[in-house]
C-alpha positions as protocol buffer text, in pm:
chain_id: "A"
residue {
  index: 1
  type: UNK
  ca { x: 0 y: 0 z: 0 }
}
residue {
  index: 2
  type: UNK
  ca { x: 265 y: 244 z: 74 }
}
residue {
  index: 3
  type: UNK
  ca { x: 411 y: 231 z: -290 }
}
residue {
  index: 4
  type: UNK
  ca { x: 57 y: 296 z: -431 }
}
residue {
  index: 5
  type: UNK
  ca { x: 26 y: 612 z: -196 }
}
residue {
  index: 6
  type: UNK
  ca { x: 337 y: 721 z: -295 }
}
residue {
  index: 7
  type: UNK
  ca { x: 274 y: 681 z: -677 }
}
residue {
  index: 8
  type: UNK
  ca { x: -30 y: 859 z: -615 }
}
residue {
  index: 9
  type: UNK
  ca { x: 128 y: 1152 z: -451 }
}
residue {
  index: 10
  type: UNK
  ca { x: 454 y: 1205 z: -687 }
}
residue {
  index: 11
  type: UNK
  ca { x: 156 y: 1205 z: -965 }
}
residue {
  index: 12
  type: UNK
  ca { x: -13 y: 1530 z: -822 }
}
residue {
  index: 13
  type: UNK
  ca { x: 306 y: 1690 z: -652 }
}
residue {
  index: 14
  type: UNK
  ca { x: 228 y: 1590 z: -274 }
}
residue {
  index: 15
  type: UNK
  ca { x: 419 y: 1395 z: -22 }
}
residue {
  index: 16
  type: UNK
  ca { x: 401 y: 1026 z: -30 }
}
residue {
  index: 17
  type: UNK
  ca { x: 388 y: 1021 z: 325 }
}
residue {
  index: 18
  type: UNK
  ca { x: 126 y: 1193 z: 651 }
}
residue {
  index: 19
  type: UNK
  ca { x: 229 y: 1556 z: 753 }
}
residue {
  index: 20
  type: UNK
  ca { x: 162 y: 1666 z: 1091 }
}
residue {
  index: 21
  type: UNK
  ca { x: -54 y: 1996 z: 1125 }
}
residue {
  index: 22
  type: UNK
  ca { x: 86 y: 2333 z: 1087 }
}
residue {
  index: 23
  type: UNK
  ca { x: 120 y: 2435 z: 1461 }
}
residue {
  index: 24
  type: UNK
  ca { x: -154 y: 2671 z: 1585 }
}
residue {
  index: 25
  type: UNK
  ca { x: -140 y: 3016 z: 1719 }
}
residue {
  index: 26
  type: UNK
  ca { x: 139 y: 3271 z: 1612 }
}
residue {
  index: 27
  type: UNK
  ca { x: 328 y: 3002 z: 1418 }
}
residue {
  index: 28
  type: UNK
  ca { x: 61 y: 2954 z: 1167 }
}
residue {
  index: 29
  type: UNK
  ca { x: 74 y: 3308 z: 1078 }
}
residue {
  index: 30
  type: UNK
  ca { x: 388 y: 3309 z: 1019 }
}
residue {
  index: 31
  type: UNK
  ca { x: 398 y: 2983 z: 830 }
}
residue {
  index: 32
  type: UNK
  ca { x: 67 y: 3101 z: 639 }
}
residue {
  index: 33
  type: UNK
  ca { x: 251 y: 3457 z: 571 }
}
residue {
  index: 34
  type: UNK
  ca { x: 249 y: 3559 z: 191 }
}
residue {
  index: 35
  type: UNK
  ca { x: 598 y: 3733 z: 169 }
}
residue {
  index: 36
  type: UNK
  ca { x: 520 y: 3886 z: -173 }
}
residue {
  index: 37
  type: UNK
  ca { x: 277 y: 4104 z: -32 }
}
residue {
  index: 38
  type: UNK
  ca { x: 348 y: 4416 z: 154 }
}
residue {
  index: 39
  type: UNK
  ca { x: 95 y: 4603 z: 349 }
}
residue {
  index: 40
  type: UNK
  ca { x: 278 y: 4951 z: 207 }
}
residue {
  index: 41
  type: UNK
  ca { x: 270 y: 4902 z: -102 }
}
residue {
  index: 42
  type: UNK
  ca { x: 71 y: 5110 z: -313 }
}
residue {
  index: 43
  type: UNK
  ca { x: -85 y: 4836 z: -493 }
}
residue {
  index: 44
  type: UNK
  ca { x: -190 y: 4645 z: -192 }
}
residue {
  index: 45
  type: UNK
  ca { x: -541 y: 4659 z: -193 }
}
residue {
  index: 46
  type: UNK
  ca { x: -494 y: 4607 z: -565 }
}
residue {
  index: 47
  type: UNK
  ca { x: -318 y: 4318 z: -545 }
}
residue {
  index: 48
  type: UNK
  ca { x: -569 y: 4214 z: -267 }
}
residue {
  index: 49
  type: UNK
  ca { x: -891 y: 4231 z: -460 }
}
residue {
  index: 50
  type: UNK
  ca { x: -688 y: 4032 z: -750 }
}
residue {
  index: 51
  type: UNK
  ca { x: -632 y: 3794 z: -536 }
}
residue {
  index: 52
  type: UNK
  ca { x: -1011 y: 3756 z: -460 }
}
residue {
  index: 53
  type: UNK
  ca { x: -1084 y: 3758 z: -783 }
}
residue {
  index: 54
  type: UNK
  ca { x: -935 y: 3481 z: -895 }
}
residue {
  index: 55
  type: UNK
  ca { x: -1006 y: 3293 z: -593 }
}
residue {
  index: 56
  type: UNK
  ca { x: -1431 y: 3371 z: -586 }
}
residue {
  index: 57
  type: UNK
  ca { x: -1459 y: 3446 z: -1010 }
}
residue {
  index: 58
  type: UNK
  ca { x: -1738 y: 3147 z: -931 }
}
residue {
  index: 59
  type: UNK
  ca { x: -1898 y: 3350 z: -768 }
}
residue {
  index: 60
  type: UNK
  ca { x: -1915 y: 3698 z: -981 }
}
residue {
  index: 61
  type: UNK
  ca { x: -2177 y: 3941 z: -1059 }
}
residue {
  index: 62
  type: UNK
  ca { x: -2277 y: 4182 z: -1292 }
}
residue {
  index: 63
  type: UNK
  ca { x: -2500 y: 4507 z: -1162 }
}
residue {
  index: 64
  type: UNK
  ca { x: -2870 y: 4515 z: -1371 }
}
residue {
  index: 65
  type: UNK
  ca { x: -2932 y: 4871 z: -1184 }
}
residue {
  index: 66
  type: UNK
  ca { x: -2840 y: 5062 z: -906 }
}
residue {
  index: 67
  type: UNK
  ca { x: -2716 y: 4790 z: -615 }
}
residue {
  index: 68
  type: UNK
  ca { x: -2896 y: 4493 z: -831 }
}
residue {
  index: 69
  type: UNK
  ca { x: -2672 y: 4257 z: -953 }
}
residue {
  index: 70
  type: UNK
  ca { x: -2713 y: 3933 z: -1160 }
}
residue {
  index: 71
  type: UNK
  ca { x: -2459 y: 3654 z: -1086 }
}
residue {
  index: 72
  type: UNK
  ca { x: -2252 y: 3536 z: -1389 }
}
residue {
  index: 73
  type: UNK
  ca { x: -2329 y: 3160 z: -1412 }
}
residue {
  index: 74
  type: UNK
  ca { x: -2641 y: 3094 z: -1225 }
}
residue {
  index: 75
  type: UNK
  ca { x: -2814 y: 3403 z: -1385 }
}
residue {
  index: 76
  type: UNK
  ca { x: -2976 y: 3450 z: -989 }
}
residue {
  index: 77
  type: UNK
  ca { x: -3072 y: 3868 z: -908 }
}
residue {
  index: 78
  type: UNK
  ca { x: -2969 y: 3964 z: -582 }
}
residue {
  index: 79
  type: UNK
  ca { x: -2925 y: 4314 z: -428 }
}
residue {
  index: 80
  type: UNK
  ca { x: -2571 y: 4397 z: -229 }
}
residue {
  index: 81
  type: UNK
  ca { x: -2597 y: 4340 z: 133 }
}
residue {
  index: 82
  type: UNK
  ca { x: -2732 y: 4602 z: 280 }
}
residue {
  index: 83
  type: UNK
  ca { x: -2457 y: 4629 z: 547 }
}
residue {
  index: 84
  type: UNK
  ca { x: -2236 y: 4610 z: 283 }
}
residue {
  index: 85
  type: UNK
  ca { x: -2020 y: 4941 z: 257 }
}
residue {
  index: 86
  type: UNK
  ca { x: -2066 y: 4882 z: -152 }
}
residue {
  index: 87
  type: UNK
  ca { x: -2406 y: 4979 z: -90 }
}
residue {
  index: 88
  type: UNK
  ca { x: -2492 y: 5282 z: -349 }
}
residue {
  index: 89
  type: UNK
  ca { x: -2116 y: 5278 z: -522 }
}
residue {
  index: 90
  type: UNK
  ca { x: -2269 y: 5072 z: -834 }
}
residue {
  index: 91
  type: UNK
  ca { x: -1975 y: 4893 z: -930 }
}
residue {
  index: 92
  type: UNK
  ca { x: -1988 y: 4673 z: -1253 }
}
residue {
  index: 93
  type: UNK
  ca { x: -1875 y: 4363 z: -1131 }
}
residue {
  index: 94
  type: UNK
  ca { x: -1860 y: 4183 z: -761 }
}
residue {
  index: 95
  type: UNK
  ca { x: -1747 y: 3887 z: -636 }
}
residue {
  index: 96
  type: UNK
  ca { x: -1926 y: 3754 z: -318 }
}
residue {
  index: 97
  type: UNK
  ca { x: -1886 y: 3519 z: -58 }
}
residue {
  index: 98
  type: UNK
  ca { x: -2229 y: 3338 z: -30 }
}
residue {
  index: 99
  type: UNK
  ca { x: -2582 y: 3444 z: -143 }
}
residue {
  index: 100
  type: UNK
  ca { x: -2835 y: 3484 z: 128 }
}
residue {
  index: 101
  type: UNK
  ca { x: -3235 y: 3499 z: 93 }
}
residue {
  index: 102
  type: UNK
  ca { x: -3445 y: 3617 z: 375 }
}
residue {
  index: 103
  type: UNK
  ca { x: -3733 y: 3726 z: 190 }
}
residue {
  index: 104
  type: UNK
  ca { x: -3480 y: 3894 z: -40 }
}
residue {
  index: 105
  type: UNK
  ca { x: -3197 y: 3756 z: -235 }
}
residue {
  index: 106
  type: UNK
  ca { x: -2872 y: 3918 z: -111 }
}
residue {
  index: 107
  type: UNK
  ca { x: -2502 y: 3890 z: -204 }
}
residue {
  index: 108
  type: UNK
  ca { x: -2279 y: 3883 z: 108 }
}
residue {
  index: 109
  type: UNK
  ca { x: -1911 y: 3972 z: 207 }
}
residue {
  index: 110
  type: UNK
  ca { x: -1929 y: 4136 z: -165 }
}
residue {
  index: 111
  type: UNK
  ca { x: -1596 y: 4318 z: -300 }
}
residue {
  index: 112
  type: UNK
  ca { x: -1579 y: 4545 z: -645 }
}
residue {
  index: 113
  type: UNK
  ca { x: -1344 y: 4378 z: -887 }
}
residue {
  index: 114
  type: UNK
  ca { x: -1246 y: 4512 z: -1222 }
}
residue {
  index: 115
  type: UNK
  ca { x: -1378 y: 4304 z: -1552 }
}
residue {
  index: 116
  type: UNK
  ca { x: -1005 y: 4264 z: -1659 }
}
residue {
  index: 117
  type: UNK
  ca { x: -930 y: 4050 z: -1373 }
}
residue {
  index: 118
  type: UNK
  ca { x: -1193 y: 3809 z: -1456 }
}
residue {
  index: 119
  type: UNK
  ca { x: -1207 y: 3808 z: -1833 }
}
residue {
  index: 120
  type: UNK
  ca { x: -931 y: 3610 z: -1875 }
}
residue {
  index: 121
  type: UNK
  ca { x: -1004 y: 3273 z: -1726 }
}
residue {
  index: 122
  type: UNK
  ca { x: -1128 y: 2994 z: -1869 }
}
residue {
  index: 123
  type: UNK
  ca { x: -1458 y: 2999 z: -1680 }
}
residue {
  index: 124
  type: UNK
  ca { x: -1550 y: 3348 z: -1888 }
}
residue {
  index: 125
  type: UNK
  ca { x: -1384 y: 3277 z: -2238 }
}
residue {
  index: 126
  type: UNK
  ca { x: -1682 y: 3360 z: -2474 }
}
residue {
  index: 127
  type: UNK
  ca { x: -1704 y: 3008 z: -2546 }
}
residue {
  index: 128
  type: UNK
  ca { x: -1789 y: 2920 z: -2189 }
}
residue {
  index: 129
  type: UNK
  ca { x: -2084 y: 3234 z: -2171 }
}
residue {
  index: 130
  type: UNK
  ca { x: -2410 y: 3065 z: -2033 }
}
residue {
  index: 131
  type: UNK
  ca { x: -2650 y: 3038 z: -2310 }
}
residue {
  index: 132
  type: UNK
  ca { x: -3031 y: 2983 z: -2368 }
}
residue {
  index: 133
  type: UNK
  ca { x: -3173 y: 2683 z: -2582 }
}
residue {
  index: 134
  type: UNK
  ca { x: -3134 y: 2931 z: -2897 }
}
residue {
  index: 135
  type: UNK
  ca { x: -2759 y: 3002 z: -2833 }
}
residue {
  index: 136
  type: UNK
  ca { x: -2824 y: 3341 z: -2750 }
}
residue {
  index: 137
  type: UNK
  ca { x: -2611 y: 3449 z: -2428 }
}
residue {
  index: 138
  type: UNK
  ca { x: -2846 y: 3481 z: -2106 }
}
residue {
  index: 139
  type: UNK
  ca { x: -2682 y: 3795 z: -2034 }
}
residue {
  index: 140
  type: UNK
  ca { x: -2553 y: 3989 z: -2350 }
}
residue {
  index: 141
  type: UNK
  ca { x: -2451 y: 4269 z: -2064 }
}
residue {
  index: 142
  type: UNK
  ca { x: -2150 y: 4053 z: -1949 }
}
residue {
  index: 143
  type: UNK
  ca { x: -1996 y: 4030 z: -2355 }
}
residue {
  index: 144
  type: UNK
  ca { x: -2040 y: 4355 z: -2373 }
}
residue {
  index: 145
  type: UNK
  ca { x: -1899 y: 4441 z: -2030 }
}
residue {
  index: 146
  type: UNK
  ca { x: -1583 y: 4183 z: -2143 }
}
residue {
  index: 147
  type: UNK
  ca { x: -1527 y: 4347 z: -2475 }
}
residue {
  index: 148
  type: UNK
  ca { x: -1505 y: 4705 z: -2316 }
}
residue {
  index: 149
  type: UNK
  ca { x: -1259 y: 4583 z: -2078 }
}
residue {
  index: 150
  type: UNK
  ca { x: -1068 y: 4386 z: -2351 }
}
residue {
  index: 151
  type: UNK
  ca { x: -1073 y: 4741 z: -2589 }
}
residue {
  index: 152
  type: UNK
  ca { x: -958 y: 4985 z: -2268 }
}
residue {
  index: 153
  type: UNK
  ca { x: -693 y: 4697 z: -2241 }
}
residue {
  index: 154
  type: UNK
  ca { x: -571 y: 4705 z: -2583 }
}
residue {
  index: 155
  type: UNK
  ca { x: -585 y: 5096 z: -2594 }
}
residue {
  index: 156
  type: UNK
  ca { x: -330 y: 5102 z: -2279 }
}
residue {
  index: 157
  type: UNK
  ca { x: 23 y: 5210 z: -2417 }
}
residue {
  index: 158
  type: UNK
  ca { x: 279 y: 4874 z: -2316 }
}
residue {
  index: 159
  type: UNK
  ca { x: 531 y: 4968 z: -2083 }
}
């Protein structure tokens, strides 16, 4: 058995044998630490909200009208949270954390990402657009959203 675990693991880049835990308390911060972030740099939040991005894209959202939103893939209407602090900023595009309904559908823990740091993964290549039994795209909004991003991107001088 322990050469089939260990074929298995050198397969997808793991140990062939048990870890222990990480250690709780202060040592897991600094064993969790990201050192390529630095909470002075001017890009932090930036960098942040990237971050996010490509960690909740699932889980994105494009605004219908004022704090509305519709999510990307499961085509759901929510409204922002309203103890959200994104309340009345009308961003285009959120990620969230989990949608809620009490009565109303809400997206919760939402943060404001920018279309270019979604548009490139696989999960929004025009190919992969949710579509209706005509092949029409259940939300023409987010193409259009994609291909503004994609034109302010290719207007940007290279530096």
């Amino acid at each position: 058995m322990p050469q089939v675990l260990h074929k298995w693991a050198c397969g997808r880049a793991t140990h062939g044998y048990p870890q222990p835990a990480q250690p709780a308390g202060s040592d897991a911060c600094v064993w969790a630490r990201v050192s390529s972030l630095d909470g002075t740099d001017p890009e932090y939040d930036t960098k942040i909200s990237k971050a996010l991005g490509a960690g909740f894209y699932h889980k994105a959202a494009l605004i219908v009208d004022g704090d509305i939103y519709k999510t990307y893939h499961g085509h759901h209407t929510a409204g922002i949270s309203p103890d959200s602090c994104l309340v009345g900023m009308e961003w285009e595009w959120v990620i969230c954390l989990t949608f809620s309904s009490s009565g109303v559908q809400y997206l919760r823990m939402v943060t404001a990402v920018d279309p270019e740091w979604l548009m490139d993964r696989e999960f929004f290549r025009d190919e992969n657009f949710p579509r209706n039994w005509h092949g029409e795209y259940r939300n023409p909004k987010v193409k259009e959203s994609f291909d503004r991003a994609r034109a302010a991107l290719a207007s940007r001088p290279v530096a």
